[in-house]
PDB file of C-alpha atoms in Angstrom:
ATOM      1  CA  MET Y 296      -3.945-170.207  94.714  1.00 58.00           C
ATOM      2  CA  VAL Y 297      -7.566-171.128  94.881  1.00 67.00           C
ATOM      3  CA  ARG Y 298      -9.594-168.282  96.339  1.00 72.00           C
ATOM      4  CA  VAL Y 299     -11.841-169.668  99.077  1.00 73.00           C
ATOM      5  CA  ILE Y 300     -13.553-167.471 101.597  1.00 83.00           C
ATOM      6  CA  SER Y 301     -13.996-170.244 104.143  1.00 88.00           C
ATOM      7  CA  SER Y 302     -11.252-170.996 106.645  1.00 89.00           C
ATOM      8  CA  GLN Y 303     -12.475-174.567 107.098  1.00 93.00           C
ATOM      9  CA  PRO Y 304      -9.752-177.062 106.119  1.00 93.00           C
ATOM     10  CA  ARG Y 305     -12.220-179.407 104.413  1.00 94.00           C
ATOM     11  CA  LYS Y 306     -13.350-176.638 102.063  1.00 92.00           C
ATOM     12  CA  GLN Y 307      -9.745-175.588 101.404  1.00 89.00           C
ATOM     13  CA  ARG Y 308      -8.832-179.175 100.472  1.00 90.00           C
ATOM     14  CA  LYS Y 309     -11.930-179.540  98.302  1.00 91.00           C
ATOM     15  CA  ALA Y 310     -11.076-176.337  96.428  1.00 90.00           C
ATOM     16  CA  ARG Y 311      -7.562-177.620  95.664  1.00 89.00           C
ATOM     17  CA  TYR Y 312      -8.898-181.039  94.646  1.00 90.00           C
ATOM     18  CA  ASP Y 313     -11.552-179.585  92.339  1.00 92.00           C
ATOM     19  CA  ALA Y 314      -9.327-176.842  90.885  1.00 91.00           C
ATOM     20  CA  PRO Y 315      -9.147-176.617  87.077  1.00 92.00           C
ATOM     21  CA  ALA Y 316      -5.907-177.374  85.217  1.00 89.00           C
ATOM     22  CA  HIS Y 317      -4.875-173.736  84.718  1.00 89.00           C
ATOM     23  CA  MET Y 318      -5.043-173.166  88.487  1.00 89.00           C
ATOM     24  CA  ARG Y 319      -3.318-176.453  89.360  1.00 89.00           C
ATOM     25  CA  SER Y 320      -0.285-175.166  87.494  1.00 89.00           C
ATOM     26  CA  LYS Y 321       0.052-172.413  90.085  1.00 90.00           C
ATOM     27  CA  PHE Y 322       0.370-175.037  92.841  1.00 92.00           C
ATOM     28  CA  LEU Y 323       3.685-176.058  91.229  1.00 94.00           C
ATOM     29  CA  ASN Y 324       5.417-172.724  91.836  1.00 94.00           C
ATOM     30  CA  ALA Y 325       8.601-172.908  93.902  1.00 96.00           C
ATOM     31  CA  PRO Y 326      10.846-170.198  95.337  1.00 96.00           C
ATOM     32  CA  LEU Y 327      14.020-169.272  93.466  1.00 96.00           C
ATOM     33  CA  SER Y 328      17.466-169.342  95.069  1.00 96.00           C
ATOM     34  CA  ASP Y 329      18.897-166.006  96.230  1.00 96.00           C
ATOM     35  CA  ALA Y 330      21.169-165.705  93.174  1.00 95.00           C
ATOM     36  CA  LEU Y 331      18.265-166.339  90.773  1.00 95.00           C
ATOM     37  CA  LYS Y 332      16.028-163.890  92.692  1.00 94.00           C
ATOM     38  CA  GLU Y 333      18.563-161.117  92.112  1.00 94.00           C
ATOM     39  CA  LYS Y 334      19.115-162.017  88.459  1.00 93.00           C
ATOM     40  CA  TYR Y 335      15.458-162.288  87.415  1.00 93.00           C
ATOM     41  CA  SER Y 336      13.755-160.050  90.042  1.00 92.00           C
ATOM     42  CA  LYS Y 337      11.184-162.772  90.791  1.00 92.00           C
ATOM     43  CA  LYS Y 338      10.507-164.726  93.974  1.00 94.00           C
ATOM     44  CA  THR Y 339       8.816-167.836  92.569  1.00 94.00           C
ATOM     45  CA  LEU Y 340       8.520-169.655  89.278  1.00 94.00           C
ATOM     46  CA  ARG Y 341       6.696-172.737  87.949  1.00 94.00           C
ATOM     47  CA  VAL Y 342       8.904-175.828  88.190  1.00 96.00           C
ATOM     48  CA  VAL Y 343       9.400-177.736  84.931  1.00 96.00           C
ATOM     49  CA  LYS Y 344      11.061-181.032  84.054  1.00 96.00           C
ATOM     50  CA  GLY Y 345      14.805-180.402  83.763  1.00 96.00           C
ATOM     51  CA  ASP Y 346      15.137-177.708  86.466  1.00 96.00           C
ATOM     52  CA  THR Y 347      17.629-178.349  89.261  1.00 97.00           C
ATOM     53  CA  VAL Y 348      16.101-178.056  92.728  1.00 97.00           C
ATOM     54  CA  LYS Y 349      17.290-178.281  96.317  1.00 97.00           C
ATOM     55  CA  ILE Y 350      15.052-179.872  98.975  1.00 97.00           C
ATOM     56  CA  THR Y 351      14.448-177.474 101.895  1.00 96.00           C
ATOM     57  CA  ARG Y 352      12.066-179.490 104.111  1.00 95.00           C
ATOM     58  CA  GLY Y 353      11.538-183.080 105.172  1.00 93.00           C
ATOM     59  CA  ASP Y 354      13.700-186.195 105.365  1.00 93.00           C
ATOM     60  CA  HIS Y 355      15.759-185.316 102.281  1.00 94.00           C
ATOM     61  CA  VAL Y 356      16.624-181.738 103.291  1.00 95.00           C
ATOM     62  CA  GLY Y 357      19.753-180.404 101.576  1.00 95.00           C
ATOM     63  CA  GLU Y 358      19.680-182.878  98.687  1.00 95.00           C
ATOM     64  CA  GLU Y 359      19.900-181.438  95.205  1.00 96.00           C
ATOM     65  CA  GLY Y 360      18.715-183.039  91.985  1.00 96.00           C
ATOM     66  CA  VAL Y 361      17.163-182.573  88.572  1.00 97.00           C
ATOM     67  CA  VAL Y 362      13.370-182.716  88.279  1.00 97.00           C
ATOM     68  CA  ASP Y 363      12.539-185.957  86.450  1.00 96.00           C
ATOM     69  CA  GLY Y 364       8.806-185.392  86.319  1.00 96.00           C
ATOM     70  CA  VAL Y 365       5.974-183.071  87.295  1.00 96.00           C
ATOM     71  CA  ASP Y 366       2.658-184.536  88.466  1.00 94.00           C
ATOM     72  CA  THR Y 367       0.053-181.828  87.887  1.00 91.00           C
ATOM     73  CA  THR Y 368      -2.803-183.990  89.178  1.00 90.00           C
ATOM     74  CA  ASN Y 369      -1.321-184.367  92.660  1.00 91.00           C
ATOM     75  CA  SER Y 370       0.846-181.198  92.573  1.00 91.00           C
ATOM     76  CA  LYS Y 371       4.048-183.156  93.232  1.00 95.00           C
ATOM     77  CA  LEU Y 372       7.564-183.275  91.758  1.00 96.00           C
ATOM     78  CA  ILE Y 373       9.746-186.311  91.108  1.00 97.00           C
ATOM     79  CA  VAL Y 374      13.346-185.345  91.882  1.00 97.00           C
ATOM     80  CA  HIS Y 375      16.274-187.497  90.733  1.00 96.00           C
ATOM     81  CA  GLY Y 376      17.935-189.146  93.738  1.00 94.00           C
ATOM     82  CA  VAL Y 377      15.054-188.623  96.173  1.00 95.00           C
ATOM     83  CA  THR Y 378      13.728-192.110  96.878  1.00 95.00           C
ATOM     84  CA  SER Y 379      12.019-194.157  99.563  1.00 95.00           C
ATOM     85  CA  THR Y 380      12.841-197.759 100.372  1.00 96.00           C
ATOM     86  CA  LYS Y 381       9.944-200.185 100.341  1.00 96.00           C
ATOM     87  CA  VAL Y 382       9.682-203.076 102.789  1.00 97.00           C
ATOM     88  CA  ASP Y 383      10.971-205.522 100.166  1.00 97.00           C
ATOM     89  CA  GLY Y 384      14.087-203.346  99.667  1.00 96.00           C
ATOM     90  CA  THR Y 385      13.270-201.750  96.326  1.00 97.00           C
ATOM     91  CA  GLU Y 386      13.795-198.036  95.826  1.00 96.00           C
ATOM     92  CA  VAL Y 387      10.856-195.972  94.565  1.00 96.00           C
ATOM     93  CA  PRO Y 388      10.781-192.244  93.733  1.00 96.00           C
ATOM     94  CA  ARG Y 389       9.469-190.085  96.555  1.00 95.00           C
ATOM     95  CA  PRO Y 390       7.091-187.326  95.379  1.00 96.00           C
ATOM     96  CA  VAL Y 391       7.968-183.905  96.772  1.00 96.00           C
ATOM     97  CA  ASP Y 392       5.700-180.889  97.122  1.00 96.00           C
ATOM     98  CA  ALA Y 393       6.816-177.888  95.064  1.00 94.00           C
ATOM     99  CA  SER Y 394       6.674-175.569  98.081  1.00 93.00           C
ATOM    100  CA  LYS Y 395       9.316-177.709  99.828  1.00 96.00           C
ATOM    101  CA  VAL Y 396      12.010-177.138  97.204  1.00 97.00           C
ATOM    102  CA  GLU Y 397      14.112-174.204  96.011  1.00 97.00           C
ATOM    103  CA  ILE Y 398      15.008-173.801  92.341  1.00 97.00           C
ATOM    104  CA  THR Y 399      18.796-173.503  91.975  1.00 97.00           C
ATOM    105  CA  LYS Y 400      19.200-173.829  88.190  1.00 96.00           C
ATOM    106  CA  LEU Y 401      16.655-173.151  85.464  1.00 96.00           C
ATOM    107  CA  LYS Y 402      16.069-175.002  82.214  1.00 95.00           C
ATOM    108  CA  LEU Y 403      15.867-172.226  79.625  1.00 93.00           C
ATOM    109  CA  ASP Y 404      15.065-174.162  76.432  1.00 93.00           C
ATOM    110  CA  ASP Y 405      11.573-172.670  76.211  1.00 92.00           C
ATOM    111  CA  LYS Y 406      11.417-169.233  74.533  1.00 92.00           C
ATOM    112  CA  ARG Y 407       8.192-168.318  76.320  1.00 92.00           C
ATOM    113  CA  ARG Y 408       9.762-169.067  79.694  1.00 92.00           C
ATOM    114  CA  VAL Y 409      12.751-166.854  78.873  1.00 92.00           C
ATOM    115  CA  GLU Y 410      10.397-164.049  77.802  1.00 91.00           C
ATOM    116  CA  LYS Y 411       8.486-164.415  81.069  1.00 87.00           C
ATOM    117  CA  LEU Y 412      11.756-163.927  82.935  1.00 89.00           C
ATOM    118  CA  GLY Y 413      12.361-160.649  81.114  1.00 84.00           C
ATOM    119  CA  GLY Y 414      14.444-161.969  78.224  1.00 75.00           C
ATOM    120  CA  LYS Y 415      17.505-162.555  80.432  1.00 67.00           C
ATOM    121  CA  GLU Y 416      19.375-165.834  79.938  1.00 67.00           C
TER     122      GLU Y 416
END
């Protein structure tokens, strides 16, 4: 996270808004499911497109879906099947914060990601 000494919310928000790209990536970490925690000995991992996640907070709690997109600018995830209905009746994807999901299945196509997990597949 962004290291800010101040406890003022406005300064906390400003630090997140002004954070550089390599720190924004850390805002997209999500907790692993219990089975994955045991297997990889890690608590959290960066969410990538193709991971399967379960929503743990909000209106869509309990829903599970594949991550269709990752918005690094706003630190949000687009999860397949999580939508909002607009006034005119059309369905639009509902962005979800990474801290409000739990990773249930990992996409292990990336060699560097597998190495980061300790080489276990």
